[in-house]
Tab-separated table of C-alpha atoms in Angstrom:
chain	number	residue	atom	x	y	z
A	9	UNK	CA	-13.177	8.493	-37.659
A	10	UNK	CA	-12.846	5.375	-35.497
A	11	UNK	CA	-8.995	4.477	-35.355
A	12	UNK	CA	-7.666	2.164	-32.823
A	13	UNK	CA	-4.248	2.379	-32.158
A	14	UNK	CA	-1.670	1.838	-29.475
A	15	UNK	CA	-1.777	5.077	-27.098
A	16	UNK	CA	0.983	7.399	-27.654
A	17	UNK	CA	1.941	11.293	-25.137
A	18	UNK	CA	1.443	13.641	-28.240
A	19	UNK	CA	2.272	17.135	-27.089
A	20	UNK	CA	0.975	19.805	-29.154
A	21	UNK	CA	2.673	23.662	-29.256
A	22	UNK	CA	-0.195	25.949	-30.008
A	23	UNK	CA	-4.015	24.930	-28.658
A	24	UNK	CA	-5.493	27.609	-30.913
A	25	UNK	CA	-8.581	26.987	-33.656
A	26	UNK	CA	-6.707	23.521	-35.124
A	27	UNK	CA	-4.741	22.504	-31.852
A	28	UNK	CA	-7.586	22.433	-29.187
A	29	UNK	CA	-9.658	20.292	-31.632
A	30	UNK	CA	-6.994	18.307	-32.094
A	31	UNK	CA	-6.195	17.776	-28.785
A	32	UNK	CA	-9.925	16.870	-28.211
A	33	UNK	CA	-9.753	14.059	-30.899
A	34	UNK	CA	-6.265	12.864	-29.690
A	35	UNK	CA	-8.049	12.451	-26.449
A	36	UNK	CA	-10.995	10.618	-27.696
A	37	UNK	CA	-8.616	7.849	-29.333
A	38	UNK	CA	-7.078	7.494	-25.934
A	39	UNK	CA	-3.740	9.362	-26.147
A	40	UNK	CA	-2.665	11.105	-23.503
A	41	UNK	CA	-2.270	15.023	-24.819
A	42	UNK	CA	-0.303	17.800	-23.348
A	43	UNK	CA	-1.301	21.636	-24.837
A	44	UNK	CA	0.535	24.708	-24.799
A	45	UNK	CA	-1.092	28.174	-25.171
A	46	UNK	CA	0.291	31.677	-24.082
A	47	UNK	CA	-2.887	32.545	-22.569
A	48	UNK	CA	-3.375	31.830	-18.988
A	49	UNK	CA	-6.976	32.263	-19.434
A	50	UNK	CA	-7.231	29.029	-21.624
A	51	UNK	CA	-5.203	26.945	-19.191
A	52	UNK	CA	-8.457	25.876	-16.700
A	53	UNK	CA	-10.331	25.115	-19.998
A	54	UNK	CA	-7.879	23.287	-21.455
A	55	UNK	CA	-7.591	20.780	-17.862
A	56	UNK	CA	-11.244	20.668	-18.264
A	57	UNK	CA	-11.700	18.937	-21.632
A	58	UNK	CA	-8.411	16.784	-20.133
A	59	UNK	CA	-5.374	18.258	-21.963
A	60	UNK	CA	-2.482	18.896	-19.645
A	61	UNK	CA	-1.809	22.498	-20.169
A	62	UNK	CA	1.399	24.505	-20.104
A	63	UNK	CA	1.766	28.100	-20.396
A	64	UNK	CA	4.827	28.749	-23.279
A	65	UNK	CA	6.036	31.411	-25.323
A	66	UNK	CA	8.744	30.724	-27.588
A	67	UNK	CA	9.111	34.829	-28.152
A	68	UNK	CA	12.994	36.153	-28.055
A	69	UNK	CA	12.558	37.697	-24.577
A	70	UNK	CA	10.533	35.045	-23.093
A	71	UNK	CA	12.306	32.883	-20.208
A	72	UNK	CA	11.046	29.542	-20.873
A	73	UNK	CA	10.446	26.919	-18.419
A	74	UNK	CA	8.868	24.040	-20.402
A	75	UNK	CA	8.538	21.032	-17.879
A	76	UNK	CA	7.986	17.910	-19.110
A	77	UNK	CA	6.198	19.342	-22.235
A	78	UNK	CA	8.694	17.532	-24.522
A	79	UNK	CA	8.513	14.427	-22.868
A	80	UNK	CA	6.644	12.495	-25.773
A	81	UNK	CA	6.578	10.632	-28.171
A	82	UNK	CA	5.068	13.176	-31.042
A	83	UNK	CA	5.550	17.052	-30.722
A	84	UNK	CA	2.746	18.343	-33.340
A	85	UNK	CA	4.156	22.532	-33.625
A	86	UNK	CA	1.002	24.295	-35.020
A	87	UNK	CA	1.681	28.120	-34.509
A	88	UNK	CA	1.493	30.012	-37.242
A	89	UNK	CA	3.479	33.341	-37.620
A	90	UNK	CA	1.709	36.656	-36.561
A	91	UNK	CA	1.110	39.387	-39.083
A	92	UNK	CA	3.089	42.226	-38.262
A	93	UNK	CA	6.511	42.071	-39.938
A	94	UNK	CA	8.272	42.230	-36.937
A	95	UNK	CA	7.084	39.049	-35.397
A	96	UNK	CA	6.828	37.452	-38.660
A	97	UNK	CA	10.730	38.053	-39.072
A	98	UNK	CA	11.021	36.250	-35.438
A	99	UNK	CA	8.917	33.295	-36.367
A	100	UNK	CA	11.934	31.056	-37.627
A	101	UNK	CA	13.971	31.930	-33.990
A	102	UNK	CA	11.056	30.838	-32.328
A	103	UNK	CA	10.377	27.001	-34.200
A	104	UNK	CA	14.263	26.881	-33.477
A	105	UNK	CA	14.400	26.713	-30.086
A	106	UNK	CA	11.286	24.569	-30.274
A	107	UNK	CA	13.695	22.154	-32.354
A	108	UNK	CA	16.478	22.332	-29.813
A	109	UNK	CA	14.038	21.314	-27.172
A	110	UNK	CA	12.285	18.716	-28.633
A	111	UNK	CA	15.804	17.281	-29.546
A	112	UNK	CA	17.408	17.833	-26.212
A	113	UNK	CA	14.309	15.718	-24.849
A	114	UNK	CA	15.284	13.270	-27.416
A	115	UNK	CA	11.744	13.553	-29.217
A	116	UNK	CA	11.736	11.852	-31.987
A	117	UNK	CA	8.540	12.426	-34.311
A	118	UNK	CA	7.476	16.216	-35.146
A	119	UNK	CA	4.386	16.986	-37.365
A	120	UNK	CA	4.905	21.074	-38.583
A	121	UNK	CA	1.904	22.213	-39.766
A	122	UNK	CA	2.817	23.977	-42.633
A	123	UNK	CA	1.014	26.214	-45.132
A	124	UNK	CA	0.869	26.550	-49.379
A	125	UNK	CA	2.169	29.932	-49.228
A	126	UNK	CA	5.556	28.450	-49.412
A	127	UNK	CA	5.218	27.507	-53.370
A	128	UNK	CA	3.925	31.027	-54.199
A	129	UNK	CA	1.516	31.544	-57.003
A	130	UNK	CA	3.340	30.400	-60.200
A	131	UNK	CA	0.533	29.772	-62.519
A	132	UNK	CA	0.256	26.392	-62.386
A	133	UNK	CA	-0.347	22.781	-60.190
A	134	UNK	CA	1.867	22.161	-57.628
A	135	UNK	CA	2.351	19.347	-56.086
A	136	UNK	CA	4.957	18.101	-53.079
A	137	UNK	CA	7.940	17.855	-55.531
A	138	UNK	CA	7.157	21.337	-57.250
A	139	UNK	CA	10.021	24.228	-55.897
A	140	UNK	CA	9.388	26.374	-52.961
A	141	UNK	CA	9.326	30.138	-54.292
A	142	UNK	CA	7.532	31.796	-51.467
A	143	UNK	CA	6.722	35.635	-52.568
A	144	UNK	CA	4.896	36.565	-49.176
A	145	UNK	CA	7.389	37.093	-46.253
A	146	UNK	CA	4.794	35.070	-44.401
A	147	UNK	CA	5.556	32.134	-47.195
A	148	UNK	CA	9.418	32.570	-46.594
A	149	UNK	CA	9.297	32.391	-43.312
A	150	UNK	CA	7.290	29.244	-43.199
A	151	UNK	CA	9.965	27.806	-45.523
A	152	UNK	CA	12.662	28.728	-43.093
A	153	UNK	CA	11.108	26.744	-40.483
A	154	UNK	CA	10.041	24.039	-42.243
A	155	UNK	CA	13.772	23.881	-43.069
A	156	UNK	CA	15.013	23.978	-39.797
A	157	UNK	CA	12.654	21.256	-38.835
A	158	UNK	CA	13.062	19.025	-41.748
A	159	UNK	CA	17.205	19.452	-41.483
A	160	UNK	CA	17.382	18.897	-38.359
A	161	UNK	CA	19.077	15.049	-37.325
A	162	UNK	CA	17.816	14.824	-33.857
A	163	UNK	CA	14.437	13.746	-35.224
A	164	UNK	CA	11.560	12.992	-38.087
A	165	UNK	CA	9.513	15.585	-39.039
A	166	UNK	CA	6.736	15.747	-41.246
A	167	UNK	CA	5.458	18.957	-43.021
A	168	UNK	CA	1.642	19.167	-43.644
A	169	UNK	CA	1.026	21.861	-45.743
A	170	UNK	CA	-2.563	23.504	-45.068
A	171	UNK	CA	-4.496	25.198	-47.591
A	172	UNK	CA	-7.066	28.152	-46.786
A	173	UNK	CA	-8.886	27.132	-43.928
A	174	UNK	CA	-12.403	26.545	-43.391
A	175	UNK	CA	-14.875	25.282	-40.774
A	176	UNK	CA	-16.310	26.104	-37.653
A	177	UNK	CA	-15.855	29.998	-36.881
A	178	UNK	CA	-14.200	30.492	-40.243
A	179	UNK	CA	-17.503	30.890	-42.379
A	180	UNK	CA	-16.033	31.783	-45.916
A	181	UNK	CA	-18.548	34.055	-46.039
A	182	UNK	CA	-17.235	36.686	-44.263
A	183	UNK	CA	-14.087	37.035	-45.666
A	184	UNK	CA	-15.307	39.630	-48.729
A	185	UNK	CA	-18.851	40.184	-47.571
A	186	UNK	CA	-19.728	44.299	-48.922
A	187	UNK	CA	-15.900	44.409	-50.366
A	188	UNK	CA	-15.623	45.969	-53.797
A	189	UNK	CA	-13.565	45.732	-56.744
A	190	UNK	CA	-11.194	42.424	-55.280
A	191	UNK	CA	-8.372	41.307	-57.677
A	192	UNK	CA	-7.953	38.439	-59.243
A	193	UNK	CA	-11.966	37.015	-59.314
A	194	UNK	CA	-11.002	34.176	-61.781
A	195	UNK	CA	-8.198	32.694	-59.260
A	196	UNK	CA	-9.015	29.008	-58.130
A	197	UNK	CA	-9.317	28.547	-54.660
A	198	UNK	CA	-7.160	25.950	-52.085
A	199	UNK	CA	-9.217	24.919	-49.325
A	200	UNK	CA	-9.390	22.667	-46.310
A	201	UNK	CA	-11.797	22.254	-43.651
A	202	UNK	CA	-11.364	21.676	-40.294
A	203	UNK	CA	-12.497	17.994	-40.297
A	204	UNK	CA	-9.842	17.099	-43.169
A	205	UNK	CA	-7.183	18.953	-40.952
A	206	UNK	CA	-7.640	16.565	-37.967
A	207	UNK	CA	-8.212	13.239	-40.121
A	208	UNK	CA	-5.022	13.768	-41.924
A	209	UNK	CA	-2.957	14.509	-38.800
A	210	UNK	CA	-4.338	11.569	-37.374
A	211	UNK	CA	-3.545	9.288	-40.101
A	212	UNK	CA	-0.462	10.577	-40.412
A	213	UNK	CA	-0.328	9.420	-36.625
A	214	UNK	CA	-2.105	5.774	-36.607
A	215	UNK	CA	0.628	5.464	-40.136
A	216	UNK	CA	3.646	6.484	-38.600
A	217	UNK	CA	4.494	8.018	-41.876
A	218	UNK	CA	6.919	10.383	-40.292
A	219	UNK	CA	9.602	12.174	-42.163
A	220	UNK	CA	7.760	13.257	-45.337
A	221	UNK	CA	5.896	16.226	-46.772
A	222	UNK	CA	1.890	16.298	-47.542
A	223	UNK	CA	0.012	19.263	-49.220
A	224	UNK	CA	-3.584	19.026	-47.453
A	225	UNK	CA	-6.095	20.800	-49.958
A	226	UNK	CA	-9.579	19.421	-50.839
A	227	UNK	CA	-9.451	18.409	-54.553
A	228	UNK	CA	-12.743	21.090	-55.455
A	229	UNK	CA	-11.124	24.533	-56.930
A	230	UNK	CA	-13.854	26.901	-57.479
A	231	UNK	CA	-13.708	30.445	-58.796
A	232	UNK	CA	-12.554	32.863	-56.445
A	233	UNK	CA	-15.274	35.350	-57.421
A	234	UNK	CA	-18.083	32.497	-57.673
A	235	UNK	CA	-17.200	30.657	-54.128
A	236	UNK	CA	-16.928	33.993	-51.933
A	237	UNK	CA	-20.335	35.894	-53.617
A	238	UNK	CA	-21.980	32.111	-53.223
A	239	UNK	CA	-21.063	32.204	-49.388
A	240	UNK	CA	-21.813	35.717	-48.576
A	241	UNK	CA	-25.274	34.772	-49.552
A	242	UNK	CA	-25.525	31.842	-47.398
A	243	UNK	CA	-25.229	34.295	-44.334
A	244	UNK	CA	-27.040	37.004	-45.658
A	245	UNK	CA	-24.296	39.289	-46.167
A	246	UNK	CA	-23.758	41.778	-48.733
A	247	UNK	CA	-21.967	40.320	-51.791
A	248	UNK	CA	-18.590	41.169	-52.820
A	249	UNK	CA	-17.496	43.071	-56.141
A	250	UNK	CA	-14.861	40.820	-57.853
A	251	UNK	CA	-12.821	42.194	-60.862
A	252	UNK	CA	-13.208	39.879	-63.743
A	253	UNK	CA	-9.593	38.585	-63.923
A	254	UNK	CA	-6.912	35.841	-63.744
A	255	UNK	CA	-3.432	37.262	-62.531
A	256	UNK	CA	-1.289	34.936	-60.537
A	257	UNK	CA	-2.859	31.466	-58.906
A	258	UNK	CA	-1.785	28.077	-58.248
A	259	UNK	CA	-4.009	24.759	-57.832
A	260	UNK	CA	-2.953	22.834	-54.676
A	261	UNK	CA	-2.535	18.927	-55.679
A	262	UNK	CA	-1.041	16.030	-53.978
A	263	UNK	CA	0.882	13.479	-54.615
A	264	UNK	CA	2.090	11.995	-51.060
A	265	UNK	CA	-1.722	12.062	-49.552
A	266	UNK	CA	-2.843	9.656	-52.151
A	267	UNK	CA	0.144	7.324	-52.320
A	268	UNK	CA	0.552	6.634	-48.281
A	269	UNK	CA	-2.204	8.149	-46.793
A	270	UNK	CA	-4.869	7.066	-49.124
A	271	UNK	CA	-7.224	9.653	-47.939
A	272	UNK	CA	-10.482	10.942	-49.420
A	273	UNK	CA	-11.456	14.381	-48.511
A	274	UNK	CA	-15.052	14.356	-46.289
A	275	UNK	CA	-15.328	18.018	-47.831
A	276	UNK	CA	-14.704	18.158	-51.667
A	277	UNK	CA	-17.450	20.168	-53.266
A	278	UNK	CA	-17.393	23.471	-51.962
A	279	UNK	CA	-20.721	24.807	-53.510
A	280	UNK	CA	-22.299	21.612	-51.699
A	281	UNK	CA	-20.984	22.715	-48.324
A	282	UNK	CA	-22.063	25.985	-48.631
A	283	UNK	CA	-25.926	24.943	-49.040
A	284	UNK	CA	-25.146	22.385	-46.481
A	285	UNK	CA	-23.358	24.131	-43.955
């Protein structure tokens, strides 16, 4: 993508699979990008491909020293909650006192990346406008923070809401390689790659559109049983056993991305990619 723009500090809370790449493209437009990570190990590779790196933990025990981290003009907050209930229970706590920072630095554009678990699977299309009726705890937790954010005065914040996600280290593949007798084989799939990830946050960025809500799936819904056997042979792997079934599912649709983003997807045929990728 080839956007020219005016340079902008864009801080970003989490360099992990989504935030060091986009860091990397931030820096290729000519932004100026600060990183966080809580892995002292990633701070010399982070300098190295020129982010400015930190070394933060939002945890509830964690003294924080941030710096000049929030001294931008976009905070992007991509950390998504850990898997164990205990941390995912803390995960709201922890995007609060990111909000209290970025407003006491008097930050005034957040992008939350977000995910679809927060509409649950009702059976149906959702768009931005359908309800939130997480049924995870991972999905209600998301909500909460996304509500925090969103509520908050100090500042605009838009919520992009990531589908399953695909690309470079996440081969599909291997999610159900030599599994047997998985649920739910008939379920559409919500996907994103990597590459549709980055170009929407930087649109998003280069549009200012600040202070709205975008789901971020590609517009291709296979068959859960059909995608995930199709990719396991790709690599090689043994297929997985699907039960022959439709229980609960939701398609992923759009109606913000369209309307001010005007974005196509670059991936949107998933059997394509597979014999591509």
């Amino acid at each position: 993508m080839n956007i020219t723009n005016n340079t902008r500090s864009i801080s970003i809370v989490g360099c992990g699979w989504y935030g060091l790449e986009m860091a990397k493209n931030l820096l290729a437009l000519g932004h100026f990008v600060k990183g966080s990570t809580t892995t002292a190990a990633k701070l010399l590779p982070m300098a190295e491909a020129g982010i400015k790196p930190y070394l933060l933990n939002f945890g509830a025990d964690t003294k924080l020293v941030s710096g000049d981290f929030f001294d931008a003009d976009i905070l992007i907050i991509c950390i998504p909650p850990k898997r164990n209930e205990e941390e995912l229970l803390q995960y709201p706590d922890k995007i609060n006192k990111i909000a209290a920072l970025a407003a006491a630095h008097r930050l005034k554009n957040v992008i939350f990346i977000s995910a679809t678990s927060v509409y649950g699977d009702i059976k149906k299309t959702v768009t931005e406008l359908s309800p939130t009726v997480p049924k995870t705890l991972s999905g209600k937790q998301v909500l909460k923070a996304e509500n925090l954010l969103s509520t908050n005065p100090n500042f605009n914040t838009t919520i992009l809401r990531f589908s399953g996600l695909v690309g470079p280290g996440r081969h599909p593949g291997r999610f159900f390689a030599g599994k047997m007798n998985i649920p739910n084989g008939k379920a559409p799939l919500n996907l994103i790659h990597l590459q549709d990830c980055i170009e929407l946050t930087l649109l998003i960025i280069k549009l200012e559109a600040f202070g709205y809500t975008f789901n971020a799936a590609a517009p291709d819904h296979p068959q859960k049983q059909v995608f995930y056997t199709a990719a396991a042979k790709a690599l090689n792997l043994d297929e997985p056993q699907f039960i022959d079934e439709l229980k609960e599912w939701k398609i992923i649709s759009s109606i913000q991305v369209p309307k001010l983003l005007n974005y196509k997807y670059k991936t949107n045929d998933w059997m394509n990619w597979l014999q591509e990728s």
